[in-house]
Steps between C-alpha positions, in 0.01 A plus 500: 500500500845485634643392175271794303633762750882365414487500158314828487796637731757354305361663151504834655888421586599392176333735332636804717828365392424452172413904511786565652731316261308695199574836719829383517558416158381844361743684711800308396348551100485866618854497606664367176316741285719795404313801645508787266581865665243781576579720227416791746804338687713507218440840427553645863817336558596548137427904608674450837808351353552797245407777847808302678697571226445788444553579868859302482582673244464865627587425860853389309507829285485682857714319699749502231401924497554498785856369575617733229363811718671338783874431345440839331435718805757264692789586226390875497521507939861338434615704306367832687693312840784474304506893420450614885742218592781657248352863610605379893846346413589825278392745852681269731799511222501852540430566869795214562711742261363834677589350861809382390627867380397610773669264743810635247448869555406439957837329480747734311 
């Protein structure tokens, strides 16, 4: 009985491993096949890729309107300082010359 029991247990093993090679085997097969892509797949990141672009492409045109408001209202403030700045030398200029006479006139 002992030697029924021992090849009955030893079948079971070998054929458990057997099974398990053939499990094995198919995933390896499954792994070498080239797996073709969802076509739903494609599409949405085929859709996704154009929305990116798309996106790139006007965040650029505003950044890029952007730093030509910028420089513009930075060239028009310069040029408005420069004005009062010329404005101030001119009245300084002309008090200096105003002071100056009359330090002339207090002393003759």
């Amino acid at each position: 009985m002992e030697t029924t029991e021992l090849l009955i247990n030893l079948l079971v093993i070998v054929s458990c491993f057997g099974m398990l090679l053939v499990f094995i085997n198919k995933k390896i097969s499954n792994l070498k096949t080239p797996q073709t892509a969802d076509p739903a797949l494609m599409q949405w990141l085929q859709t996704m890729h154009q929305s990116l672009e798309k996106t790139s492409t006007l965040v650029n045109q505003t950044l890029s309107q952007n730093s030509k408001d910028v420089t513009d209202t930075l060239t028009k403030t310069t040029a408005i300082l420069n004005q009062r700045l010329d404005a101030a030398v001119n009245i300084v200029a002309d008090a200096s010359k105003e002071i100056a006479r009359m330090n002339e006139l207090g002393t003759s």
